[in-house]
PDB file of C-alpha atoms in Angstrom:
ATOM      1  CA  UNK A   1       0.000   0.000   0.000  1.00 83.00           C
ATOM      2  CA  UNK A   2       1.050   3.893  -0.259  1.00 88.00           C
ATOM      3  CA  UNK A   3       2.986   4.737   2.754  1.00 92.00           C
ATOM      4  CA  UNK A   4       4.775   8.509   3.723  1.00 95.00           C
ATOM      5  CA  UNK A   5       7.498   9.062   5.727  1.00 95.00           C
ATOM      6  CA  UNK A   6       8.517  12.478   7.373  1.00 95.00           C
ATOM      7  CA  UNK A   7      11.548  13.272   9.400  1.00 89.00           C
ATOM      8  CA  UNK A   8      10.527  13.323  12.813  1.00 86.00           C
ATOM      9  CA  UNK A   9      10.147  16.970  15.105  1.00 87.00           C
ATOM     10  CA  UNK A  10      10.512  19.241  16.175  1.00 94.00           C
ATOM     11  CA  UNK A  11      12.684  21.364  13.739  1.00 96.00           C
ATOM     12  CA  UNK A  12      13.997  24.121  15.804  1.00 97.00           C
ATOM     13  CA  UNK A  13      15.557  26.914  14.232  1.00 97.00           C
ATOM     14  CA  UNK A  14      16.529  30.346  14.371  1.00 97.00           C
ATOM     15  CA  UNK A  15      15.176  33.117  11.948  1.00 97.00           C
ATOM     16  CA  UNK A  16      16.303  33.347   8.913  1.00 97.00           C
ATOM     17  CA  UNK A  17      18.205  29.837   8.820  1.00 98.00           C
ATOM     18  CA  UNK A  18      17.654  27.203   6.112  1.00 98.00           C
ATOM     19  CA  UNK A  19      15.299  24.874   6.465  1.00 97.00           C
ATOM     20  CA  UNK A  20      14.394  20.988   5.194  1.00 97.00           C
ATOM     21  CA  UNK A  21      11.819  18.808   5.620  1.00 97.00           C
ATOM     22  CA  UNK A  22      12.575  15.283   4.392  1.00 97.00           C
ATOM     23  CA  UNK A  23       9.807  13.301   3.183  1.00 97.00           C
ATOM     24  CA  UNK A  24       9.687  10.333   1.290  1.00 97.00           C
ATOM     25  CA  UNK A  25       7.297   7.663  -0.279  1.00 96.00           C
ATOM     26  CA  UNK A  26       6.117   4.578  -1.429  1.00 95.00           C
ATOM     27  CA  UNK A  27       3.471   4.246  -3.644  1.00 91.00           C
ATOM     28  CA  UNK A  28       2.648   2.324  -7.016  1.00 85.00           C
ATOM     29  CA  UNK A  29       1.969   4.392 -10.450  1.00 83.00           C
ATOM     30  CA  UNK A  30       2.228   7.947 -10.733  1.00 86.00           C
ATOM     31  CA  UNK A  31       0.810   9.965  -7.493  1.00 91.00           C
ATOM     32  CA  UNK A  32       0.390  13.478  -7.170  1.00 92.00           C
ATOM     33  CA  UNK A  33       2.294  14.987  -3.917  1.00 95.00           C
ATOM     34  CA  UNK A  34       1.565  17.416  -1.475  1.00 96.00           C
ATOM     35  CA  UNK A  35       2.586  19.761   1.100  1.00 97.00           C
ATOM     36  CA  UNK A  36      -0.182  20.874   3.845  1.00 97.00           C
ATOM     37  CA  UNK A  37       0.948  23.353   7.041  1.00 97.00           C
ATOM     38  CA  UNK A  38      -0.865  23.445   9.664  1.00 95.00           C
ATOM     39  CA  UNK A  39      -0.916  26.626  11.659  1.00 95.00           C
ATOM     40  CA  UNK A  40      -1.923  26.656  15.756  1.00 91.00           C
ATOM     41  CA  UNK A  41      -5.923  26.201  16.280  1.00 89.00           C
ATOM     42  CA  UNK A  42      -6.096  25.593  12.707  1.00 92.00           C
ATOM     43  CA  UNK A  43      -6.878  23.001  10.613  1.00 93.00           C
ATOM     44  CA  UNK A  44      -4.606  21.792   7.463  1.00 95.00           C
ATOM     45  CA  UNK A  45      -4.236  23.764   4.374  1.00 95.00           C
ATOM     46  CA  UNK A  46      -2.232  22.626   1.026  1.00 95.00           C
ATOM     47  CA  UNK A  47       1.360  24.615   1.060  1.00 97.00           C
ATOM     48  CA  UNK A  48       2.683  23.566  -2.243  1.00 97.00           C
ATOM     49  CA  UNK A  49       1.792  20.542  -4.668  1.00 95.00           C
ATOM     50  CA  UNK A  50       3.373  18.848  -7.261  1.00 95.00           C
ATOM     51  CA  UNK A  51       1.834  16.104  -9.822  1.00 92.00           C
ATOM     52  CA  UNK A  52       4.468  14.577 -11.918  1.00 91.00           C
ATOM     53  CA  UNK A  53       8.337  13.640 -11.538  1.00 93.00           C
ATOM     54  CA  UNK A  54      10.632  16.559 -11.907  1.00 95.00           C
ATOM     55  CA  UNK A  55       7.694  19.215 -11.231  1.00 96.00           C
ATOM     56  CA  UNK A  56       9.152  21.836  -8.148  1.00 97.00           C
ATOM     57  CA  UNK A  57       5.684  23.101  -6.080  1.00 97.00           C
ATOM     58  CA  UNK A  58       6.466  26.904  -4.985  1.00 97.00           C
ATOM     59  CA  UNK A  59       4.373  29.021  -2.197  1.00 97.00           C
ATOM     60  CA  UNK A  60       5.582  31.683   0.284  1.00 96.00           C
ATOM     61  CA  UNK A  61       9.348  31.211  -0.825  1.00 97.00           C
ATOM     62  CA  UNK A  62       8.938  27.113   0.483  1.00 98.00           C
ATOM     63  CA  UNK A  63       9.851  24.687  -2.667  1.00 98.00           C
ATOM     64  CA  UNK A  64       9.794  21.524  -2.788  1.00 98.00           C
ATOM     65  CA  UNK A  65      10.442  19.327  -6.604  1.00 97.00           C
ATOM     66  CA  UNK A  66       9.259  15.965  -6.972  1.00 97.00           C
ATOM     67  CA  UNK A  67      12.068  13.130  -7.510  1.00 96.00           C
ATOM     68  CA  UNK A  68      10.792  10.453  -8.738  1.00 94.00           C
ATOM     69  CA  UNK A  69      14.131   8.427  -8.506  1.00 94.00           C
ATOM     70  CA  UNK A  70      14.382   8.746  -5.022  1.00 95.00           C
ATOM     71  CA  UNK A  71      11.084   8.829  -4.095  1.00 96.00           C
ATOM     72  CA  UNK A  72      11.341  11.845  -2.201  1.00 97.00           C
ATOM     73  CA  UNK A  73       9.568  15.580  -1.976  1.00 98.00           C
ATOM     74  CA  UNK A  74      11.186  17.433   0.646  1.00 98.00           C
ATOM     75  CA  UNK A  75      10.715  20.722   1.377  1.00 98.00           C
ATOM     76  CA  UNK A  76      12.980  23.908   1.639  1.00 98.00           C
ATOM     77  CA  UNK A  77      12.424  27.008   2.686  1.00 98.00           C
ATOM     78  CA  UNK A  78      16.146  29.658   2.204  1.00 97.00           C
ATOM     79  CA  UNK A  79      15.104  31.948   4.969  1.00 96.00           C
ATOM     80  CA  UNK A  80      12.379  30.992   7.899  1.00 98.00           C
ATOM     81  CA  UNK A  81      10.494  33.383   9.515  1.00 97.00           C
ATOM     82  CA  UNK A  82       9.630  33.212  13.420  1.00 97.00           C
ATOM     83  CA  UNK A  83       5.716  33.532  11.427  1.00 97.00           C
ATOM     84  CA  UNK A  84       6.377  29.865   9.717  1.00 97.00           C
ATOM     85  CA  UNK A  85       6.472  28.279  12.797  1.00 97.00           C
ATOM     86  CA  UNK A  86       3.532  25.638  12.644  1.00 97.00           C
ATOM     87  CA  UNK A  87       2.855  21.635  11.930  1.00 96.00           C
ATOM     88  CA  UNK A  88       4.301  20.454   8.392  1.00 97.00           C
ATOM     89  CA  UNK A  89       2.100  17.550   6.709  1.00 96.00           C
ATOM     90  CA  UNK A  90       3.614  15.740   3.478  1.00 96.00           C
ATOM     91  CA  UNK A  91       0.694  13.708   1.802  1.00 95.00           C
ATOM     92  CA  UNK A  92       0.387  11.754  -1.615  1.00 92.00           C
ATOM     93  CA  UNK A  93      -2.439  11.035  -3.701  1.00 88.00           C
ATOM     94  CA  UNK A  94      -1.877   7.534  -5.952  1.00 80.00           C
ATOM     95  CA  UNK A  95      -5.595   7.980  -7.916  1.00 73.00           C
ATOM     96  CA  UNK A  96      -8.358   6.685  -4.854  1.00 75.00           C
ATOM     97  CA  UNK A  97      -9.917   9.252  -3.178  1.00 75.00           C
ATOM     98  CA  UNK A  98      -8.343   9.357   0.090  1.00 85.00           C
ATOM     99  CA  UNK A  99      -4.933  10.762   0.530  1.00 89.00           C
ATOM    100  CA  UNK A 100      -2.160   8.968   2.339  1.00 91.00           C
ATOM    101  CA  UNK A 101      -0.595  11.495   5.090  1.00 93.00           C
ATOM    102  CA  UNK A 102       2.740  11.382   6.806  1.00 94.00           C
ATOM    103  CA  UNK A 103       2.813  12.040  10.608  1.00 93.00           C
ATOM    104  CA  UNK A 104       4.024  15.999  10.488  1.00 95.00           C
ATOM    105  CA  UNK A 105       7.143  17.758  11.502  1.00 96.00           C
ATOM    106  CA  UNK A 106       6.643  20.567  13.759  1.00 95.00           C
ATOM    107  CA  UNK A 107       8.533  23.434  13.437  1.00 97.00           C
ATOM    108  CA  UNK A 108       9.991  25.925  15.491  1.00 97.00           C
ATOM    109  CA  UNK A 109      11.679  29.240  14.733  1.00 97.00           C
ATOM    110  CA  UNK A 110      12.981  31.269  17.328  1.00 96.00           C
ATOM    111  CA  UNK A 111      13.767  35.204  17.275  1.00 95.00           C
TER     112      UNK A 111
ATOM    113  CA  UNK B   1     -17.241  31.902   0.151  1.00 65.00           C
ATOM    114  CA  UNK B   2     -17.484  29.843   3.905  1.00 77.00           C
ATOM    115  CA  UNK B   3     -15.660  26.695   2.393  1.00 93.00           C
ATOM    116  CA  UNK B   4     -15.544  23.739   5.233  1.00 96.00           C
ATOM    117  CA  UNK B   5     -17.546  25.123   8.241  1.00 96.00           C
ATOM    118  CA  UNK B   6     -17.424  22.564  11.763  1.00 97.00           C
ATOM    119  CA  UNK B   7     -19.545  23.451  15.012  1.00 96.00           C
ATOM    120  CA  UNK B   8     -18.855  22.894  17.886  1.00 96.00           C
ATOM    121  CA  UNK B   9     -14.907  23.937  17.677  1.00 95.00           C
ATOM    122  CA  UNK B  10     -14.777  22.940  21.717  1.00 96.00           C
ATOM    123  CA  UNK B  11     -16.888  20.135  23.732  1.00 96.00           C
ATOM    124  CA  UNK B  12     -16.389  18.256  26.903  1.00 97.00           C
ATOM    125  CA  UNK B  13     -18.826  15.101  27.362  1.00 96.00           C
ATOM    126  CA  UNK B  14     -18.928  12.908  30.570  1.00 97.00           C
ATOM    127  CA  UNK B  15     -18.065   8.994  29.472  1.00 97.00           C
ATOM    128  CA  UNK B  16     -21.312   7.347  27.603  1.00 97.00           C
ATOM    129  CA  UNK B  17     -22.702  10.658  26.236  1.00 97.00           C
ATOM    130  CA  UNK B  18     -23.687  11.095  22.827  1.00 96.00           C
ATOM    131  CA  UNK B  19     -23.353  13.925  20.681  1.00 96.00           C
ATOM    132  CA  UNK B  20     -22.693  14.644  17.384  1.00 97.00           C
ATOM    133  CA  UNK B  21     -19.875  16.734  15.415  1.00 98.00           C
ATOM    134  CA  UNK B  22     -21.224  18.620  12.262  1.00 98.00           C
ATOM    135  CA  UNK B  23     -19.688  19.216   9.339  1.00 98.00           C
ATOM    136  CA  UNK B  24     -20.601  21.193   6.029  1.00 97.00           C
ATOM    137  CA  UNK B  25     -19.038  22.136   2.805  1.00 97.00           C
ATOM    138  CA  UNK B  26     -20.826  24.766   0.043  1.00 95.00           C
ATOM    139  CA  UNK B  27     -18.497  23.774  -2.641  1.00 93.00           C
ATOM    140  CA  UNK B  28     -20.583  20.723  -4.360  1.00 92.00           C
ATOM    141  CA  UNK B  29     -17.283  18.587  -3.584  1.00 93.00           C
ATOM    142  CA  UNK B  30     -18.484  15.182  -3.475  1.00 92.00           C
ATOM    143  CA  UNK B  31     -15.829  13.750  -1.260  1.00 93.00           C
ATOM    144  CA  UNK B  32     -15.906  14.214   2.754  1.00 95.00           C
ATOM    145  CA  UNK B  33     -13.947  13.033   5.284  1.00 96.00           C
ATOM    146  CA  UNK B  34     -13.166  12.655   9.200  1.00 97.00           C
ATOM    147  CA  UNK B  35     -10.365  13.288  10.696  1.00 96.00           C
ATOM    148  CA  UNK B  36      -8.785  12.464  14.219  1.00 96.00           C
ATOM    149  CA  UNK B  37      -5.276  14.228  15.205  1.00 94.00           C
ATOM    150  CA  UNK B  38      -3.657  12.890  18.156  1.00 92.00           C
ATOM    151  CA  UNK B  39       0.052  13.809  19.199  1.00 86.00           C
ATOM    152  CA  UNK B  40       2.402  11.994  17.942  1.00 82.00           C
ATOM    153  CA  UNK B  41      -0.241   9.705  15.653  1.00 84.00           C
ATOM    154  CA  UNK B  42      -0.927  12.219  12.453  1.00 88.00           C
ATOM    155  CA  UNK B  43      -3.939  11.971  10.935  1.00 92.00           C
ATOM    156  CA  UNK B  44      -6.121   9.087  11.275  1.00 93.00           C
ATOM    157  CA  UNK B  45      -8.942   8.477   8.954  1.00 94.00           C
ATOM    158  CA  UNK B  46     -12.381   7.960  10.646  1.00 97.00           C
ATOM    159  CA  UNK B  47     -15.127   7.693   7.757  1.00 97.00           C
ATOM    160  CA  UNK B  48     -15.216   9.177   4.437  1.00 95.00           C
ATOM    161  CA  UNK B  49     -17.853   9.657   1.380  1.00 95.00           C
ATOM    162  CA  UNK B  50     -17.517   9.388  -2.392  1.00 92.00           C
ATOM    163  CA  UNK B  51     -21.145  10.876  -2.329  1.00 92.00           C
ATOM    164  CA  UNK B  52     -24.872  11.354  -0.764  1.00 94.00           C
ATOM    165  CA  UNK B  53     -25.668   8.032   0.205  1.00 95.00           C
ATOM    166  CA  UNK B  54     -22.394   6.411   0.513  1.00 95.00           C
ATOM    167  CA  UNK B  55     -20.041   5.928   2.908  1.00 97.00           C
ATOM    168  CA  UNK B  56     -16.768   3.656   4.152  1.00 95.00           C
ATOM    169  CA  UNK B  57     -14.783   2.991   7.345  1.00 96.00           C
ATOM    170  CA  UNK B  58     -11.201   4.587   7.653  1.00 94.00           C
ATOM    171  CA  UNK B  59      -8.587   3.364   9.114  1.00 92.00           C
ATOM    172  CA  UNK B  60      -9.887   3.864  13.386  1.00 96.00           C
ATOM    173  CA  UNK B  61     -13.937   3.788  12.873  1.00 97.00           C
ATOM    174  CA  UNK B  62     -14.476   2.153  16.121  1.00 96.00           C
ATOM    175  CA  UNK B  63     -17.061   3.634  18.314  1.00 96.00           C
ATOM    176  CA  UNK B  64     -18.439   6.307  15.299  1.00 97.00           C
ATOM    177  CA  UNK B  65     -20.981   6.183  13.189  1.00 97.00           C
ATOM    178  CA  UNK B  66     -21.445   8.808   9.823  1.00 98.00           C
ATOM    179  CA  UNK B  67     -24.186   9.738   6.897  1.00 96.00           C
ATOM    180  CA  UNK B  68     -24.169  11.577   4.083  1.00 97.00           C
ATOM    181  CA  UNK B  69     -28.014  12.260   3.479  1.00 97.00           C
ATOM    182  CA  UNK B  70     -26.919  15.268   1.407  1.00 96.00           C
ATOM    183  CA  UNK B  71     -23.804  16.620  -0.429  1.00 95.00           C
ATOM    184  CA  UNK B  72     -23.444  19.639   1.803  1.00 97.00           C
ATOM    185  CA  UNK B  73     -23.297  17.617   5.280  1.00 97.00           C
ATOM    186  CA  UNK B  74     -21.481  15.176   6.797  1.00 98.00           C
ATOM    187  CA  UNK B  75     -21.950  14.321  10.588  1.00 98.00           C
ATOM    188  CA  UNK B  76     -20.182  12.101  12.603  1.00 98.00           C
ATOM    189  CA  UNK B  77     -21.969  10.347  15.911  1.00 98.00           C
ATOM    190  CA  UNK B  78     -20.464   9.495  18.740  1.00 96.00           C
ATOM    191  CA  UNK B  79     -22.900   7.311  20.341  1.00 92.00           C
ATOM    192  CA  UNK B  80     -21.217   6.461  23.328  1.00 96.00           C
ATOM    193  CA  UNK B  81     -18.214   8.381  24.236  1.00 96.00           C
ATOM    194  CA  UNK B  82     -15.083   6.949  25.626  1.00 97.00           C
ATOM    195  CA  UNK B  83     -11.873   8.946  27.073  1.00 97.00           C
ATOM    196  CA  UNK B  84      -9.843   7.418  23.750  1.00 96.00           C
ATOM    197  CA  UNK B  85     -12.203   9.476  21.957  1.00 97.00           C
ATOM    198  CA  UNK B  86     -10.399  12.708  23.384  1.00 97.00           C
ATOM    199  CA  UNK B  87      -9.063  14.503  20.219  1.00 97.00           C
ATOM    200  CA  UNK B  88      -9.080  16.933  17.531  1.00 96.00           C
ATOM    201  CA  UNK B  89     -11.447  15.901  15.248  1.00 97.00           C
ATOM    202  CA  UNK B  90     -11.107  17.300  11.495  1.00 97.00           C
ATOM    203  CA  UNK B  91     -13.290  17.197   8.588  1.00 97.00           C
ATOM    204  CA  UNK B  92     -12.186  17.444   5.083  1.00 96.00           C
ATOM    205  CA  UNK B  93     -13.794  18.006   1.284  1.00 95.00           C
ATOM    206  CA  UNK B  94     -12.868  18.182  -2.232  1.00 92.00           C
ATOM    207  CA  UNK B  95     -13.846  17.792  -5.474  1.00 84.00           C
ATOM    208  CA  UNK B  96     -13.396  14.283  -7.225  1.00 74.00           C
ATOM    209  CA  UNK B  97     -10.391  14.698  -8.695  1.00 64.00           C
ATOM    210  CA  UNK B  98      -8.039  12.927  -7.251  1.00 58.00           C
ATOM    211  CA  UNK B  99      -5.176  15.772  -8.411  1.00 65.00           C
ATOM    212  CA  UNK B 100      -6.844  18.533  -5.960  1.00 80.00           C
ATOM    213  CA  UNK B 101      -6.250  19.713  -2.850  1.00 88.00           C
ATOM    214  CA  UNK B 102      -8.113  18.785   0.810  1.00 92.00           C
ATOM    215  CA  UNK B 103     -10.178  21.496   2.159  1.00 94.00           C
ATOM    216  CA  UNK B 104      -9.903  21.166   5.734  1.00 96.00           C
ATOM    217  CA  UNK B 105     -12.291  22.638   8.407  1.00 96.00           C
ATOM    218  CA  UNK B 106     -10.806  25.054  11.546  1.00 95.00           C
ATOM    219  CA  UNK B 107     -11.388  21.518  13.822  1.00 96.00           C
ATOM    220  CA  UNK B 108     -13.593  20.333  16.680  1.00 96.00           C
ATOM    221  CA  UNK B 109     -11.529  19.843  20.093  1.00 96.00           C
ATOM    222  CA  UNK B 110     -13.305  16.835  22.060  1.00 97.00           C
ATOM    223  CA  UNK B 111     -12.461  16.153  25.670  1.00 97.00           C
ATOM    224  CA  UNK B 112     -14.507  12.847  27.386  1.00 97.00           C
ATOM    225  CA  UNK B 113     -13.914  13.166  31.252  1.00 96.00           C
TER     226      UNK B 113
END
């Protein structure tokens, strides 16, 4: 079956650091990928998607490209802000109608 | 445009209450979907819905019960509440493609004393 992995949290940096967030997959055929933050008291909302090998997803200055050879869509971010600080969700789509969702990454970024 | 609206967004119930968690959606999306966060455990799928008048078990449907009488709603029972039933509870819509993003309502936090 599909299956996502994310790097476990929290992620704690300081402002204006680089950041990653691994994430990888297994899944049969071609799935679309996703990236969903989740802010405090909030519920989920899509970040970034990408739906076929080589595609990069782009929002708010986070990226993340879709590899299909490693089976991997991580995302980066060049410069956090203290205001990204929130629950990170990498999900997958492989063509049923319900999703497959890692476990989230929080992260953390201090003054 | 409201999108995915949830009521209550707070509720504490004694152990063997009922209540119910309502969800709706004004965007015609055909598929909904429950939710439960827990720390450390994600998101766990409840019950979902391809459409009125159908619906499946997730992954942890133990102890809740769903309908989909309409498209717009999508409530989930809880006909006998249990302490492992303390949560955030989540419900999610979109349209039938499977390329398209999850709408996601603002959440329902459950305590059972």
């Amino acid at each position: 079956g599909n299956s996502v992995t994310q790097m476990e949290g929290p992620v704690t940096l300081s402002e204006e650091a680089f950041l990653t967030i691994n994430c990888t997959y297994t899944a049969t055929g071609y799935p679309s990928l996703f990236w969903y933050v989740q802010y405090p008291g909030e519920g989920l909302q899509l970040l970034l998607k990408a739906t076929k090998a080589d595609d990069k997803g782009s929002n708010k200055g986070f990226e993340a490209t879709y590899r299909k050879e490693t089976t991997s869509f991580h995302l980066e971010k060049g410069s956090v802000q203290v205001s990204d600080s929130a629950v990170y969700f990498c999900a997958l789509d492989g063509g049923s109608y319900i999703p497959t969702f890692g476990r989230g990454t929080s992260l953390i970024v201090h003054p | 445009n409201a999108g995915v609206t949830q009521t209550p967004k707070f509720q504490v119930l004694k152990t063997g209450q009922s209540m119910t968690l309502q969800c709706a959606q004004d965007m015609n999306h055909e598929y909904m979907s429950w939710y439960r966060q827990d720390p450390g455990m994600g998101l766990r799928l409840i019950h979902y819905s391809v459409g009125a008048g159908i619906t499946d078990q997730g992954e942890v449907p133990n102890g809740y019960n769903v309908s989909r009488s309409t498209t717009e709603d999508f409530p989930l029972r809880l006909l006998s509440a249990a302490p492992s039933q303390t949560s955030v509870y989540f419900c999610a819509s979109r349209d039938s493609s499977t390329n398209e993003k999850l709408f996601f309502g603002s959440g329902t936090q459950l305590s059972v004393l």
